[in-house]
C-alpha positions as CSV (number, residue, x, y, z in Angstrom):
1,M,0.0,0.0,0.0
2,S,1.4,3.4,-0.9
3,T,2.2,5.9,1.8
4,P,0.0,9.0,1.8
5,A,1.8,12.2,1.1
6,V,3.2,13.9,4.3
7,S,5.3,17.0,4.9
8,E,8.8,16.4,6.3
9,T,10.3,17.8,9.4
10,P,13.6,19.7,9.1
11,P,16.8,17.7,10.1
12,V,17.8,17.7,13.8
13,S,21.4,18.8,14.5
14,P,23.9,16.4,16.0
15,E,24.3,18.7,19.0
16,V,20.7,18.4,19.9
17,I,20.8,14.6,19.5
18,A,23.8,14.4,21.8
19,R,22.1,16.5,24.5
20,I,19.0,14.3,24.4
21,K,21.1,11.2,24.6
22,A,22.9,12.6,27.7
23,V,19.6,13.2,29.5
24,V,18.2,9.7,29.1
25,G,21.5,7.7,29.3
26,D,22.5,4.7,27.2
27,A,19.4,2.7,27.9
28,G,17.1,5.6,27.0
29,W,17.7,5.9,23.3
30,S,18.2,3.8,20.2
31,E,19.2,4.2,16.6
32,D,19.3,0.4,16.0
33,P,17.0,-0.4,13.0
34,M,16.0,-3.6,14.6
35,R,14.7,-1.7,17.6
36,V,13.4,1.4,15.8
37,D,11.8,0.1,12.6
38,P,8.8,-1.6,14.2
39,K,7.8,1.8,15.7
40,L,7.9,3.5,12.3
41,T,5.3,1.4,10.6
42,E,1.6,1.5,11.2
43,W,0.3,-2.0,11.7
44,R,-1.6,-2.1,8.4
45,G,1.5,-0.9,6.5
46,K,-0.2,2.4,5.4
47,W,2.5,4.6,6.9
48,K,6.2,4.0,7.0
49,G,8.0,6.9,8.7
50,H,11.5,7.7,9.9
51,T,13.2,9.4,12.9
52,P,16.6,10.7,13.7
53,L,16.3,9.2,17.2
54,L,14.1,6.9,19.3
55,V,14.0,8.2,22.8
56,L,12.9,5.9,25.7
57,P,12.7,8.0,28.9
58,K,12.1,6.2,32.2
59,S,10.7,9.1,34.2
60,T,8.6,12.2,33.9
61,H,11.8,14.2,34.7
62,E,13.5,12.8,31.7
63,V,10.5,13.4,29.4
64,S,10.4,17.0,30.7
65,A,14.2,17.5,30.1
66,V,14.0,16.1,26.6
67,V,11.0,18.1,25.6
68,K,12.6,21.3,26.9
69,I,15.7,20.7,24.8
70,C,13.4,20.2,21.8
71,F,11.4,23.3,22.5
72,D,14.4,25.5,23.0
73,N,15.8,24.3,19.6
74,G,12.6,24.2,17.7
75,V,12.8,20.4,17.2
76,A,9.6,18.5,16.5
77,I,8.4,15.5,18.6
78,T,6.1,12.6,17.9
79,P,4.9,10.8,21.0
80,Q,4.0,7.1,20.7
81,G,2.2,4.6,22.9
82,G,1.7,1.1,21.8
83,N,1.6,2.0,18.0
84,T,-1.9,0.6,17.6
85,G,-3.4,3.8,16.1
86,L,-5.2,3.5,12.8
87,V,-4.9,7.1,11.5
88,G,-1.1,7.6,11.5
89,G,-0.8,10.1,14.3
90,Q,1.9,8.1,16.0
91,I,4.2,7.8,13.0
92,P,7.1,10.3,12.8
93,F,8.4,11.8,9.5
94,G,11.7,13.3,10.7
95,E,10.5,14.1,14.2
96,I,12.2,12.8,17.4
97,L,10.1,9.8,18.4
98,I,9.4,9.6,22.1
99,S,8.1,6.2,23.3
100,L,6.9,5.8,26.9
101,E,7.3,2.0,27.0
102,R,9.7,2.1,29.9
103,M,7.4,4.2,32.1
104,K,5.4,1.4,33.7
105,A,5.3,2.2,37.4
106,I,2.1,1.6,39.5
107,R,2.2,4.8,41.5
108,D,-0.9,4.2,43.6
109,V,-3.9,2.0,43.9
110,A,-6.6,3.3,46.3
111,P,-9.7,1.0,46.4
112,T,-11.5,3.3,48.8
113,D,-11.2,6.2,46.4
114,D,-11.9,3.9,43.5
115,T,-8.8,5.1,41.7
116,M,-5.4,3.9,40.6
117,V,-2.5,6.0,39.4
118,L,-0.6,4.4,36.5
119,E,2.3,5.6,34.3
120,A,1.5,6.0,30.6
121,G,3.5,3.0,29.3
122,L,1.4,0.3,31.0
123,T,-1.0,-1.5,28.6
124,L,-4.7,-1.6,29.0
125,L,-4.5,-5.2,29.9
126,D,-2.0,-4.3,32.7
127,A,-4.5,-1.7,33.9
128,Q,-7.3,-4.3,34.0
129,Q,-5.2,-6.8,35.9
130,I,-3.9,-4.2,38.4
131,A,-7.5,-3.2,39.1
132,E,-8.6,-6.9,39.5
133,K,-5.9,-7.5,42.1
134,A,-7.4,-4.6,44.1
135,D,-10.9,-6.3,43.8
136,R,-12.0,-3.6,41.4
137,Y,-12.9,-3.4,37.7
138,F,-11.4,-1.1,35.1
139,P,-13.8,-1.3,32.2
140,L,-11.8,0.1,29.2
141,S,-11.4,-2.8,26.8
142,L,-10.6,-3.1,23.1
143,A,-9.1,-5.6,20.7
144,A,-5.5,-4.2,21.0
145,E,-5.6,-4.0,24.8
146,G,-2.5,-6.2,25.2
147,T,-0.5,-3.6,23.2
148,A,-2.4,-0.3,23.5
149,T,-1.0,1.9,26.3
150,V,-2.7,4.0,29.0
151,G,-1.1,7.2,27.5
152,G,-2.1,6.3,24.0
153,V,-5.7,5.5,24.6
154,I,-6.1,8.7,26.7
155,S,-4.5,10.8,24.0
156,T,-6.9,9.4,21.4
157,N,-9.9,9.2,23.8
158,A,-10.5,5.6,22.8
159,G,-13.9,4.1,23.1
160,G,-13.8,0.3,23.5
161,T,-16.5,-2.2,24.1
162,A,-18.0,-1.0,27.4
163,V,-18.9,2.6,26.4
164,L,-22.6,1.9,26.7
165,R,-22.3,1.5,30.5
166,Y,-19.1,3.3,31.6
167,G,-18.4,5.9,28.9
168,V,-15.4,6.6,26.7
169,T,-11.9,7.0,28.1
170,R,-12.6,10.6,29.0
171,D,-15.2,9.5,31.5
172,L,-12.7,7.1,33.2
173,V,-9.9,9.7,33.9
174,S,-9.9,11.6,37.1
175,G,-6.5,13.2,36.7
176,L,-3.4,13.5,34.5
177,E,0.3,14.3,34.7
178,V,1.4,15.9,31.4
179,V,4.7,17.3,30.1
180,L,3.7,20.5,28.2
181,P,5.4,21.5,24.9
182,N,7.9,23.8,26.7
183,G,8.9,21.1,29.2
184,D,6.9,22.2,32.1
185,V,4.9,19.5,34.0
186,F,1.2,19.8,34.7
187,H,0.7,18.1,38.0
188,G,-3.0,17.1,37.8
189,L,-3.1,13.6,39.3
190,K,-6.1,14.1,41.4
191,R,-8.3,11.3,42.8
192,L,-11.3,13.6,43.3
193,R,-14.7,13.0,41.7
194,K,-15.6,16.7,42.4
195,D,-13.3,19.7,41.9
196,N,-15.2,22.8,40.8
197,T,-12.2,25.3,40.7
198,G,-12.3,26.6,37.2
199,Y,-11.3,25.0,33.9
200,D,-10.9,21.2,34.1
201,I,-7.5,21.3,32.5
202,K,-7.1,17.5,32.1
203,H,-9.8,17.4,29.4
204,M,-7.6,19.5,27.1
205,F,-5.2,16.6,26.8
206,I,-7.7,13.8,26.4
207,G,-8.2,13.2,22.7
208,A,-5.6,15.8,21.8
209,E,-3.5,13.2,20.0
210,G,-0.3,14.3,21.6
211,T,-0.5,17.9,20.2
212,L,-0.7,19.7,23.6
213,G,1.7,17.7,25.6
214,I,2.9,14.2,26.5
215,I,0.8,12.3,29.1
216,T,3.1,10.6,31.5
217,A,0.7,9.3,34.1
218,A,-3.0,9.1,34.8
219,S,-5.4,8.7,37.7
220,L,-8.1,6.3,36.5
221,K,-11.5,5.5,37.9
222,L,-12.3,2.0,39.2
223,F,-15.6,0.3,39.6
224,P,-17.0,-2.7,41.6
225,I,-16.4,-6.1,40.1
226,M,-19.7,-7.6,38.7
227,N,-20.6,-11.0,40.3
228,S,-22.3,-12.4,37.2
229,R,-21.9,-11.9,33.4
230,A,-23.9,-13.2,30.5
231,T,-22.9,-13.1,26.9
232,A,-25.1,-14.0,23.9
233,I,-25.0,-14.0,20.1
234,V,-28.3,-12.9,18.6
235,A,-29.4,-12.9,15.0
236,F,-31.7,-10.4,13.2
237,D,-33.1,-9.9,9.7
238,S,-32.3,-6.2,9.8
239,A,-30.0,-3.7,11.6
240,Q,-33.1,-1.8,12.8
241,K,-34.3,-4.8,14.7
242,A,-31.0,-5.0,16.5
243,I,-31.2,-1.4,17.5
244,D,-34.8,-2.0,18.7
245,L,-33.5,-4.8,20.9
246,L,-30.8,-2.6,22.3
247,V,-33.4,0.0,23.3
248,R,-35.4,-2.7,25.0
249,A,-32.3,-4.3,26.6
250,K,-31.3,-1.1,28.3
251,Q,-34.7,-0.7,29.8
252,E,-35.2,-4.4,30.6
253,T,-31.9,-4.8,32.5
254,G,-32.0,-1.5,34.3
255,G,-28.8,-0.3,32.6
256,Q,-26.8,-3.5,33.0
257,V,-25.9,-3.9,29.3
258,E,-22.1,-3.5,29.0
259,A,-21.7,-4.3,25.4
260,F,-23.8,-4.4,22.3
261,E,-21.7,-5.1,19.2
262,L,-23.3,-5.3,15.8
263,M,-21.9,-7.5,13.0
264,G,-23.0,-8.0,9.4
265,R,-23.0,-11.4,7.8
266,Y,-20.2,-10.7,5.4
267,G,-17.9,-9.5,8.1
268,L,-18.6,-12.5,10.2
269,S,-18.0,-14.8,7.2
270,L,-14.5,-13.3,6.7
271,V,-13.7,-14.0,10.4
272,L,-14.8,-17.6,9.9
273,K,-12.7,-17.8,6.7
274,H,-9.5,-16.4,7.9
275,I,-9.3,-16.7,11.7
276,P,-8.3,-20.2,13.0
277,D,-10.4,-22.0,15.5
278,T,-13.6,-19.9,14.9
279,R,-17.0,-21.4,14.1
280,E,-20.5,-20.5,13.3
281,P,-22.2,-19.3,16.5
282,L,-25.7,-20.4,15.3
283,E,-27.0,-23.2,13.2
284,G,-28.2,-20.9,10.4
285,E,-26.8,-17.9,8.5
286,Y,-28.5,-14.5,9.1
287,P,-28.1,-10.9,7.7
288,W,-27.2,-9.4,11.1
289,Y,-25.8,-10.4,14.4
290,A,-25.3,-8.7,17.8
291,L,-23.0,-9.7,20.6
292,I,-24.7,-8.7,23.8
293,E,-23.1,-8.7,27.3
294,V,-25.0,-8.1,30.5
295,A,-23.3,-7.8,33.9
296,S,-24.8,-7.6,37.4
297,G,-23.8,-7.4,41.0
298,D,-26.3,-10.2,41.7
299,P,-24.6,-13.6,41.3
300,Q,-27.5,-14.8,39.2
301,G,-28.7,-11.5,37.9
302,A,-27.0,-11.4,34.5
303,S,-28.2,-14.7,33.3
304,A,-31.8,-14.1,34.5
305,A,-31.8,-10.6,32.9
306,M,-30.5,-12.1,29.6
307,E,-33.0,-14.9,29.5
308,R,-35.9,-12.4,30.2
309,L,-34.7,-10.1,27.5
310,L,-34.4,-12.8,24.8
311,E,-37.7,-14.5,25.8
312,A,-39.5,-11.2,25.2
313,A,-37.6,-10.5,22.0
314,F,-38.6,-13.9,20.5
315,E,-42.2,-13.2,21.5
316,E,-42.1,-9.8,19.8
317,E,-40.3,-11.3,16.7
318,L,-37.4,-9.0,17.1
319,V,-34.8,-11.8,16.8
320,L,-34.4,-14.9,14.5
321,D,-32.1,-17.0,16.7
322,A,-29.9,-16.6,19.8
323,V,-27.5,-18.5,22.0
324,I,-26.2,-17.7,25.4
325,A,-22.6,-18.6,26.3
326,Q,-22.6,-21.5,28.8
327,N,-19.2,-20.7,30.2
328,E,-16.3,-18.2,30.0
329,T,-14.6,-20.2,27.2
330,Q,-17.7,-20.0,25.0
331,A,-18.1,-16.3,25.8
332,A,-14.4,-15.7,24.7
333,E,-15.2,-17.5,21.5
334,F,-18.1,-15.2,20.8
335,W,-15.9,-12.2,21.5
336,R,-13.3,-13.4,19.0
337,L,-15.9,-13.3,16.3
338,R,-16.3,-9.6,16.9
339,E,-12.7,-8.6,17.8
340,D,-11.0,-10.4,14.9
341,H,-13.0,-8.5,12.2
342,S,-10.0,-6.2,11.5
343,A,-7.5,-9.0,11.1
344,A,-9.9,-10.9,8.9
345,E,-10.4,-7.8,6.7
346,K,-6.7,-7.4,6.3
347,A,-6.4,-10.9,4.9
348,E,-8.8,-9.9,2.1
349,G,-6.6,-7.1,0.8
350,A,-6.8,-3.3,0.6
351,A,-9.6,-1.6,2.5
352,W,-10.8,1.9,3.2
353,K,-11.5,2.2,6.9
354,H,-14.2,4.6,8.1
355,D,-14.6,5.0,11.9
356,I,-17.9,7.0,12.0
357,S,-20.7,7.7,14.4
358,V,-24.3,8.8,13.8
359,P,-27.3,9.2,16.1
360,L,-28.4,5.7,17.2
361,S,-31.9,6.4,16.0
362,R,-30.7,6.9,12.5
363,M,-27.9,4.3,12.3
364,A,-29.8,1.5,10.4
365,E,-31.0,4.1,7.9
366,Y,-27.5,5.4,7.5
367,M,-26.0,2.0,6.9
368,E,-28.6,1.2,4.2
369,E,-28.1,4.5,2.4
370,G,-24.3,4.3,2.8
371,K,-24.1,0.8,1.4
372,A,-26.1,1.9,-1.7
373,A,-23.9,5.0,-2.1
374,I,-20.7,3.0,-2.0
375,E,-22.0,0.4,-4.4
376,A,-23.0,3.1,-6.8
377,F,-19.6,4.8,-6.5
378,L,-17.6,1.6,-6.9
379,P,-19.5,-1.5,-8.2
380,G,-18.3,-4.7,-6.6
381,A,-17.0,-3.0,-3.5
382,R,-17.4,-5.2,-0.4
383,L,-18.8,-3.5,2.6
384,V,-18.0,-4.6,6.2
385,A,-20.1,-2.8,8.8
386,F,-19.5,-3.7,12.5
387,G,-18.9,-2.0,15.8
388,H,-20.1,-0.5,19.1
389,V,-23.6,0.2,17.9
390,G,-24.6,0.8,21.5
391,D,-22.9,4.1,21.5
392,G,-23.7,5.0,17.8
393,N,-20.2,4.0,16.5
394,V,-19.8,1.8,13.5
395,H,-16.8,0.8,11.5
396,F,-18.0,1.2,7.9
397,N,-15.2,-0.4,5.9
398,V,-14.9,-0.9,2.2
399,I,-12.8,-3.8,0.8
400,V,-11.3,-3.8,-2.7
401,P,-13.6,-5.5,-5.3
402,E,-12.5,-9.0,-6.2
403,G,-10.0,-8.8,-9.1
404,M,-9.4,-5.1,-8.9
405,D,-5.9,-3.8,-8.7
406,A,-5.1,-2.6,-5.2
407,A,-3.2,0.5,-6.4
408,K,-6.2,1.6,-8.5
409,F,-8.5,1.0,-5.5
410,N,-6.3,3.0,-3.1
411,A,-6.2,5.8,-5.6
412,L,-9.9,6.2,-5.1
413,R,-9.7,6.3,-1.3
414,D,-10.2,10.0,-0.9
415,E,-13.2,10.1,-3.3
416,G,-14.7,7.1,-1.5
417,A,-14.2,8.6,1.9
418,K,-16.0,11.7,0.7
419,V,-19.0,9.6,-0.3
420,V,-19.1,8.0,3.2
421,H,-18.4,11.2,5.1
422,D,-20.7,13.5,3.2
423,L,-23.5,11.2,4.2
424,V,-22.2,11.1,7.8
425,N,-22.3,14.9,7.9
426,A,-25.8,14.9,6.5
427,Y,-26.9,12.6,9.3
428,E,-25.2,15.0,11.9
429,G,-22.6,12.4,12.7
430,S,-18.8,12.4,13.1
431,I,-16.1,11.2,10.7
432,S,-14.0,9.9,13.6
433,A,-15.9,8.2,16.5
434,E,-12.9,6.8,18.4
435,H,-9.6,6.6,16.4
436,G,-9.0,10.4,16.2
437,L,-7.9,12.4,13.1
438,G,-4.2,11.7,13.0
439,R,-2.5,12.3,9.6
440,M,-5.3,10.6,7.7
441,K,-8.2,12.8,8.6
442,T,-6.9,16.2,9.8
443,N,-7.3,18.0,6.5
444,E,-10.6,16.2,5.7
445,A,-12.0,17.2,9.0
446,L,-11.7,20.9,8.1
447,V,-14.5,20.3,5.6
448,Y,-17.0,19.1,8.2
449,K,-15.8,20.6,11.5
450,D,-17.5,23.8,12.8
451,P,-15.1,26.7,11.9
452,V,-15.6,28.3,15.3
453,A,-14.5,25.0,17.0
454,V,-11.5,24.8,14.7
455,A,-10.5,28.4,15.5
456,A,-10.8,27.7,19.2
457,M,-8.6,24.6,18.9
458,Q,-6.0,26.5,16.9
459,A,-5.9,29.3,19.5
460,L,-5.5,26.8,22.3
461,R,-2.7,25.0,20.5
462,S,-0.9,28.2,19.7
463,A,-1.0,29.3,23.3
464,L,0.5,26.0,24.6
465,D,2.8,25.2,21.7
466,P,3.7,28.5,19.9
467,K,6.5,26.7,18.1
468,R,4.2,23.8,17.1
469,I,6.7,21.1,18.0
470,M,4.3,18.6,19.4
471,N,3.0,16.2,16.7
472,P,3.1,19.0,14.2
473,H,1.3,17.3,11.3
474,V,-1.8,16.3,13.4
475,L,-4.8,18.5,14.1
476,F,-5.4,21.9,12.4
C-alpha cells in the first residue's frame, strides 16, 4: 500500500541529538534499525516513517528535560504509545520519536477512592489486571488492549466495548500528569470526583493526540467487580431490529448492558474464513448479528436478565435466533468473532477504513443508504459494517472488489471517503468516532468541523505550543 503524502520535518542537529542522549542515558535511546523500525510502521502498513532518534525515557523528569531541549531548539516531537493507532498520528516523519514504553510504574492503587494512578507505558491489559488485584474493575477494553497503552488511549480518547455503561476514556480519567510543549509539567493527578475550581485542564489533553503535551501518568477510575456476566449472540433480519432490541435491553436490564456489538454477515464470514479456531455461533446464517453482554452485582442476575430479554424478544419477533454462552470459554469464542474483524479484513486485501458515528436512532437508515452510495460509486465494493452500535459507533469499511488492482482501488480512497463522510455529515454524525484524526483525517475534518470550533482549537494549541513542536502534522 502506498504511503499517503506527508510533509517532512527539518533535520535535527547532531548537537541536539547528543544533548538528548545525555539526558536519558545509554538505555534511554536507540538508533538500531531492529529496535526502531517496528515503531515506524503503522500495523496495516499504510504509513512508513523515519526518525533521527528513538527516545525511551524512564521518568517524567527525563521526558520534561528532553521536551525542553526540543522546545528551545525548535525540534519537533512525535509521542507514541503502543503503536496501535489507525490514522497515522503516532508515526514520525523526521521528528524525534518519544516512546513511553519504559514508564510502567504503578504509582498508587486506592480502592476506597476507586482510583489507581498508573504511568503511561502500561498497557490496558496491565491496567485491567492491576484493578482486579485490588478487587476492582477497570472497564476500558478493546481488541488491542495487550499492546495499546494508557497514555495512547487517553491521547486518542479511545472508546472500547463498554462505552454503553461506563463511557469513553474521557469518562474514566480523574487526573493527569502531562509534560507540556515547553517542558513544564502539569501536576494534575487528582483522585477527586468533584473539583469545581475553574477549567478542568485535564480534558484539554484527552483526545488531543499528543498535540498539547505528553501524558506521563493518569489517575483512572475504578468500579465494583460484577458478580455475574452473561454473553449472547443474537441474529436479526435487519439492523433496525438489532437497534430496537438494544433500546429494550437497556430498559429491561436497568442499565446492566455493558456491550452491544453489531456484525453484518459478510464481516462474520470473513472471520470464519481467515481466523483459525472460529466457528458459526448459530445453526443458520443470518443478515445481522449482535454480541450482547450483561453484567450484574447479583450472582444470578446477569443470566436471569439475559433470559428475560431474549424471551421477550422472541415473543415480539425481534430476533431470529440466539444462543447464550454456557461458560467463559464460549463467551471468549463469541468475543473473538467480533474482535477479529479487522484481522480478517486485512487478509482480504486493501480496504478503506471509516470509523464513524451517527445518532443511534438513524444508524440503520445510514448503513442502508451508505451501502447503496458506496456500491453506486464503486460497483463490486465489499462492505463490512460492524462496531459498538450501543454508542452509535460503526466501522464502515470498504474492501477492494475482487479482481481489482489494489493500487487503483487505493487511488480512489479520498473520493470514496467523501461519499461516506458527506453522508455522515448529512446525518449529523462524526467522521471519527474513536480513532482520532491523525494524519489521515486532519485536512478532511476541516470540511466538516465547525469553523468556530477549529479556530478555538487552533488558539489553544498556539497558546500552549507556539513553536508547534508537538506532533506538528496532526490536528489543524
